[in-house]
Short mmCIF file of C-alpha atoms and ligand atoms in Angstrom, two decimals:
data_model
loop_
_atom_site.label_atom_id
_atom_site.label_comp_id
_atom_site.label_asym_id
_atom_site.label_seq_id
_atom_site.Cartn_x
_atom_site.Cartn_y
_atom_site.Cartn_z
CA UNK A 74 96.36 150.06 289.61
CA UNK A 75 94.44 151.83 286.79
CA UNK A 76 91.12 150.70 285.54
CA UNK A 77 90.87 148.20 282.76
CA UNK A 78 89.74 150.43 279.63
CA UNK A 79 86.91 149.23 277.31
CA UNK A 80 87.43 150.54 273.07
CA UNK A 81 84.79 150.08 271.13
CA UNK A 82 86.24 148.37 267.67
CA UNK A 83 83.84 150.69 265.45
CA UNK A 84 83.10 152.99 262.40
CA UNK A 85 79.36 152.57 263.07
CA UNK A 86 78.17 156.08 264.98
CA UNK A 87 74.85 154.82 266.15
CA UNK A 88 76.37 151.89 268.08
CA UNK A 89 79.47 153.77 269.22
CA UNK A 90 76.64 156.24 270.69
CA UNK A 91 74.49 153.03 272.12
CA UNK A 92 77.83 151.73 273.63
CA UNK A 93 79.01 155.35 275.14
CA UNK A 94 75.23 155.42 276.59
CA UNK A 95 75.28 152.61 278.30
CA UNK A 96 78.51 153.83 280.33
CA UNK A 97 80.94 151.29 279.00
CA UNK A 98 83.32 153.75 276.47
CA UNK A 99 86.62 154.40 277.18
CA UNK A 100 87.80 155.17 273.41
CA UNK A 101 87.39 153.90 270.07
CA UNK A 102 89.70 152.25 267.58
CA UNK A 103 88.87 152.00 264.10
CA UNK A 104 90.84 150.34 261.11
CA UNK A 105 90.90 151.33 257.35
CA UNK A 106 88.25 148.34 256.93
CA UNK A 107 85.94 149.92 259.24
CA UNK A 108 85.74 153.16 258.53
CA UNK A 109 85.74 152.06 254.57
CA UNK A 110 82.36 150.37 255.83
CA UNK A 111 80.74 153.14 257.53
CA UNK A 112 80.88 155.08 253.95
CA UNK A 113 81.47 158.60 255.19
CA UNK A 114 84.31 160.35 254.30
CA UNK A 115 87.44 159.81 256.95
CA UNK A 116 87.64 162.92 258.80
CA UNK A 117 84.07 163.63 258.89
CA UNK A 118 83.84 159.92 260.67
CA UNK A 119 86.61 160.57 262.87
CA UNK A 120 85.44 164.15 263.97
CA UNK A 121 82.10 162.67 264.45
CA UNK A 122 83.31 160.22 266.85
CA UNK A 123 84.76 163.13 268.67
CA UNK A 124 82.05 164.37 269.73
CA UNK A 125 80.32 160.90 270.84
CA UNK A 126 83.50 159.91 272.91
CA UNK A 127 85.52 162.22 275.23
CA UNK A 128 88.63 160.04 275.00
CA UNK A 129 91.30 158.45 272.86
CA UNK A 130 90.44 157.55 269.48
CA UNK A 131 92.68 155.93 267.05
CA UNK A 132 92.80 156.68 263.46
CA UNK A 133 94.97 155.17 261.04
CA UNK A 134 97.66 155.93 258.33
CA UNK A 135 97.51 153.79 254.89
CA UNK A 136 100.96 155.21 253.91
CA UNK A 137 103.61 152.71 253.85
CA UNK A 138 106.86 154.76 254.57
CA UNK A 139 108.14 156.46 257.05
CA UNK A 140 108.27 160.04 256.07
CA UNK A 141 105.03 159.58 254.38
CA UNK A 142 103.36 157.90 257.44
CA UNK A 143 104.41 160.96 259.35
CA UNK A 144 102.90 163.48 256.73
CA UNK A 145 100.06 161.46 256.94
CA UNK A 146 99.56 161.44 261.24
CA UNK A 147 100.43 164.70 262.21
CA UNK A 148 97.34 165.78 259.97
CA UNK A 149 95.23 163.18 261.62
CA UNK A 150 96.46 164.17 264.94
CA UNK A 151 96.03 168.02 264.42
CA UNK A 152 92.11 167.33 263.33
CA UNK A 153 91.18 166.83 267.49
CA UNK A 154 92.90 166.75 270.74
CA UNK A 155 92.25 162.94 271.51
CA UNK A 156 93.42 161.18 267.98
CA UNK A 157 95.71 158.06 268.37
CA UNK A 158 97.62 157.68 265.09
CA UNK A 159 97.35 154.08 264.34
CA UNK A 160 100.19 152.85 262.80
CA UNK A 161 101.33 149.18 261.31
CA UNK A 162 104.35 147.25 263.27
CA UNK A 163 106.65 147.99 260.12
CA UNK A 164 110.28 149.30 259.85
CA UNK A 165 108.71 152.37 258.40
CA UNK A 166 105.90 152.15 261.07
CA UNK A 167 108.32 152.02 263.31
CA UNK A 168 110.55 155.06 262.41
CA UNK A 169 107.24 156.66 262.26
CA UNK A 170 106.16 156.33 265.71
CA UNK A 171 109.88 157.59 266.76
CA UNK A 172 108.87 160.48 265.30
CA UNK A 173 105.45 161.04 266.76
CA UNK A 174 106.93 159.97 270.57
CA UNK A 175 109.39 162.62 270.38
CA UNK A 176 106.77 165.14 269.15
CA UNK A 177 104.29 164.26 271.58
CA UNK A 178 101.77 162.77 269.76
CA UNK A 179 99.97 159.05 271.12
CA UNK A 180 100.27 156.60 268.52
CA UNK A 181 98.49 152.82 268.61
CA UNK A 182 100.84 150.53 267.04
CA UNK A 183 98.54 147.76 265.07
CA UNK A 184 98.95 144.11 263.43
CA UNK A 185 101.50 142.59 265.99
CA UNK A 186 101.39 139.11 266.71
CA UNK A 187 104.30 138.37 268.86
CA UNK A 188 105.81 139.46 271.80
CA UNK A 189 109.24 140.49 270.53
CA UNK A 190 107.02 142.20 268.01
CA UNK A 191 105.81 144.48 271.53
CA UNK A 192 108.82 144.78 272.55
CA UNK A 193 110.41 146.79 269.38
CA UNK A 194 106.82 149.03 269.47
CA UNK A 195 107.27 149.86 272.95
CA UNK A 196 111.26 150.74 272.10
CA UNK A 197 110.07 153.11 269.64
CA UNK A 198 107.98 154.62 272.39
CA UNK A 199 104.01 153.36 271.07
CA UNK A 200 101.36 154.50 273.66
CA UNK A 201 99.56 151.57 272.71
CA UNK A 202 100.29 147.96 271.21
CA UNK A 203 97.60 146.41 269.54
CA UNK A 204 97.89 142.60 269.39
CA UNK A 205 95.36 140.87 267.31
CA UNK A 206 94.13 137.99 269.45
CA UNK A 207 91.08 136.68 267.23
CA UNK A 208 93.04 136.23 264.09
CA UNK A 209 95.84 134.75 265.60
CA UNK A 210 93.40 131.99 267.17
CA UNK A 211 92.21 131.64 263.03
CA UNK A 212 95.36 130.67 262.08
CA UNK A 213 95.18 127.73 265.58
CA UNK A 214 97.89 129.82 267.61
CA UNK A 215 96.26 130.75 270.81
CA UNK A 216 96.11 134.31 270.99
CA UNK A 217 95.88 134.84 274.63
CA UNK A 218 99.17 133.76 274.97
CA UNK A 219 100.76 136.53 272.98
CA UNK A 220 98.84 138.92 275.74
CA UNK A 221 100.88 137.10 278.44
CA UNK A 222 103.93 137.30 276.94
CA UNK A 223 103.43 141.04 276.93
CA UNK A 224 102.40 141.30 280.33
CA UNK A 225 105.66 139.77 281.33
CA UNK A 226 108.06 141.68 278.84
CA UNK A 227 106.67 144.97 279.37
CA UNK A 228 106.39 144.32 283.54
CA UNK A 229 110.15 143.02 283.13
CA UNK A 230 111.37 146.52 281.75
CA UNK A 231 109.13 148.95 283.19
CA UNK A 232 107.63 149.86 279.64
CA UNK A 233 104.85 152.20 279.83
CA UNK A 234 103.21 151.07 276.56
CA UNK A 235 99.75 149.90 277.09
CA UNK A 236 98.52 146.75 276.04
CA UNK A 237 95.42 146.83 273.94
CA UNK A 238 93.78 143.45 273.20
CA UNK A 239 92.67 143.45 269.97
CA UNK A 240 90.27 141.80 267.74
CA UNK A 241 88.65 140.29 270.54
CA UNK A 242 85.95 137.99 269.03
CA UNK A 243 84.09 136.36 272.27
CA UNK A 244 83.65 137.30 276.45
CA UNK A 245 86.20 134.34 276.88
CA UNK A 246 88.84 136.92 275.50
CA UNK A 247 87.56 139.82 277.43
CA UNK A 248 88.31 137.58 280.80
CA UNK A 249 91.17 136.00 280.35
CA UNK A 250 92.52 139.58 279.12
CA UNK A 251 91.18 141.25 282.45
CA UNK A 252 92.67 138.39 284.17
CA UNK A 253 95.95 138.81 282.51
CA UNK A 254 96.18 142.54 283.27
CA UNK A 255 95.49 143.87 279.94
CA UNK A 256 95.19 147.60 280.02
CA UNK A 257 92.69 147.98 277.08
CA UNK A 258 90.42 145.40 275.42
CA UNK A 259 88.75 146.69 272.29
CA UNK A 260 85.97 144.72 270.59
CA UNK A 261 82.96 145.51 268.01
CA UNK A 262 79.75 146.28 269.78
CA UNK A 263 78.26 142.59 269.45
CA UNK A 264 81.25 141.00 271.62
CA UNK A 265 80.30 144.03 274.22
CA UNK A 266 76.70 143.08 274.40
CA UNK A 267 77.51 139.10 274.05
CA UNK A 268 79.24 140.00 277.88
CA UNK A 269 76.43 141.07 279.93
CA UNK A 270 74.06 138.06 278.51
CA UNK A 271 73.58 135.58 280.71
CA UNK A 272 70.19 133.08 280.60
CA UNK A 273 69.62 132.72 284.15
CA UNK A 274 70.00 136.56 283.96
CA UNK A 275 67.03 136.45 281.62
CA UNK A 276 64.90 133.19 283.25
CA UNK A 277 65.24 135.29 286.97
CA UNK A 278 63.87 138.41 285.69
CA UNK A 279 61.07 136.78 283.91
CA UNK A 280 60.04 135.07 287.28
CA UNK A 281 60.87 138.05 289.32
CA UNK A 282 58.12 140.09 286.52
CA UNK A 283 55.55 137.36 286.64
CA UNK A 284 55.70 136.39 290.51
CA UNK A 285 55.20 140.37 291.12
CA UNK A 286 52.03 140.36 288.68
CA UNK A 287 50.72 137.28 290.24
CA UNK A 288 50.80 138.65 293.89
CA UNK A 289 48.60 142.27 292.81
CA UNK A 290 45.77 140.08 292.16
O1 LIG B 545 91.18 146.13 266.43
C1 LIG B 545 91.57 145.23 265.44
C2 LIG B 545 90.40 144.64 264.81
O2 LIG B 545 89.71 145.62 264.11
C3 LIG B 545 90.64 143.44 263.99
O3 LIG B 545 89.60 142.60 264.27
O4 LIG B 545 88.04 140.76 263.91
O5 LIG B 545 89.08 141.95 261.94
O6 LIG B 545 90.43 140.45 263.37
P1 LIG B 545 89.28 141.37 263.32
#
């Protein structure tokens, strides 16, 4: 059994480097809103990245067919060695990531909301599905649930695509995705730091401080 991988969900450098300090990195996803935030220009973000994060780090196309999506990712994927071209669970995405499995390069297939949705990614070969767990839980459809439905599809068949739970919004969706057997959660840096806060965390290391000044008098 492999590790479960943490992505940070990020365009932001400085906390992608906080995050990768603190030893909790696996890889980084980003998404067209993202990096349109961070206000550098796309491949200088990306290549930046690449030298924060020594692992796989998806980049996505904004082309909407098939032969254009595929111009579009093998230049992504020739800027470094660890790009994941991100591409939308479309027909054309789809034909697309045909493309990329037979040349070899990882792709991250992104917006899916179902589990027959999975299924047809990981047919076309996708290294990675990326369910969207938060915005399905917007629209009062628990999200989780899609996640399960993987699990059991992909077990089922033997598919090797790797489930990446995405747009994780609280710790509640980072363990019931670890319990679920998710291979990848990614989530902005905020949800990572909301999971290691805990107030009796806090409250004990404040008494632990003040008992040990108390007893050097
Ligand atoms: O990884 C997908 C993520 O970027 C979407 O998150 O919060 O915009 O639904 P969100």
């Amino acid at each position: 059994m492999l590790n479960m991988k943490i992505f940070i969900d990020s365009g932001n450098t400085d906390e992608i480097r906080e995050a990768h300090d603190m030893g909790l990195v696996d890889g980084v996803t980003t998404n067209p809103t993202l990096a349109s935030k961070s206000g550098k220009v796309f491949k200088d973000l990306i290549m930046e990245i690449t030298t924060i994060i020594d692992g796989p780090i998806s980049a996505e196309v904004v082309s909407l067919t098939a032969p254009e999506m595929i111009a579009e990712g093998e230049a992504i994927a020739a800027w470094h060695k660890n790009i994941v071209v991100k591409v939308p669970l479309i027909a054309e995405g789809l034909k697309a990531v045909k493309h990329f499995t037979e040349k070899g390069i990882k792709t991250n297939v992104t917006l899916c909301f179902t589990g027959s949705q999975a299924l047809l990614a990981a047919k076309a070969g996708a290294t990675y599905i990326s369910p969207f767990v938060g915005r399905l839980d917007d629209i009062s459809t628990e999200g989780m649930q899609v996640i399960r439905d993987i699990r059991v599809i992909y077990d089922n068949y033997g598919y090797e695509t790797q489930i990446l739970t995405a747009s994780a919004r609280s710790p509640m969706h980072f363990l019931e995705a670890a319990r679920i057997g998710s291979d990848v959660i990614t989530a902005p840096f905020a949800v990572i730091k909301q999971l290691l806060k805990h107030p009796l965390t806090d409250s004990g290391l404040k008494q632990f401080l003040a008992d040990w000044e108390k007893a050097k008098k």
